[in-house]
Amino acid sequence: VNQPVRKTDAMSLVTGKPVYTDDLAPRDCLIVKILRSPHANAWVEDIKTGTAEKVAGIACILTYKDVPQKRFTMAGQTYPEPSPYDRLILDQRVRFVGDPVAIVAGYDEKKVDEALKLIKVKYQVEEAVLDFKTAKDNPILVHPEDNWKALCPVGADNKRNLVATADETHGDLEEVFKSCDHVIERTYHVPAVNQAMMETFRTYCEIDTYGRLHVISSTQIVFHARRILANALDIPKSMIRVEKPRIGGGFGAKQSLVTEIYPAFVTWMTKKPSKLIYTRTESQIAGSPRHEMEVTTKV
């Protein structure tokens, strides 16, 4: 009380010592990058990686054929998560422009970029639902798959494009409104908002001395991240340790899994250290922003 307390990492910060995720990743780790969909709704009919795999220094190229077929949520929420289990690490169906199609890992960034360009993907492009006002009960389903599931009874129904619905009433609203001198009902529209923290999404992974997956990430949810990774990789939580260094801003965007899943999968498959650093563009198109909303209120 009434005494200054020095922050634990204060001297490291002011003297420029390594404190952020990319500072802690070794220079010789695998560089991970993502091949992304140019379509908002499509099926991957065929994907050819043979030519890309021949590029010098490429350690692995992973597609939907290589991932566990167990769905999970990316939402950083307490278990059981209200958000539905609707994601795969890589899916044969892509649902937005920027959705991951393949993971490429190699020792040289330029070679990884070269390999990304050599992957050939044949898409079956379908009509997309682009307006949330017309999404509910639309014949075009975002998640028609049978292994989609909601752990909590939040009124979710993937056959209606409905993530959640609820109805809660206290008292007789209509009678109260009749007694009011003024009743105002308005609808407000809020556009999508994307956080732009200084440090983009990024993660470094390695296998520790005990064979566990050690994840160092710019995240706000270390324990949620561990559970989500365990679900996605289909391994016990005891085999994963997630650590957060100093993060360069988050504003809530780093309260869900964004980059962690991809280098984690690469490291778990290859047993080699790897890192993924999103560009600013990737952070904008494949991050976790606040969604567009329409809210009607009556007072």
Coordinates of C-alpha atoms in Angstrom, one line a residue, residues 70 103 134 193 218 220 262 284:
K70 CA -13.5 -34.4 -35.2
I103 CA -1.0 -25.7 -44.6
T134 CA -31.5 -13.7 -45.3
V193 CA -15.7 -4.2 -36.5
S218 CA 0.0 -14.2 -28.5
Q220 CA -5.6 -14.0 -24.1
Y262 CA -2.0 -24.6 -37.7
Q284 CA -8.2 -8.7 -41.2

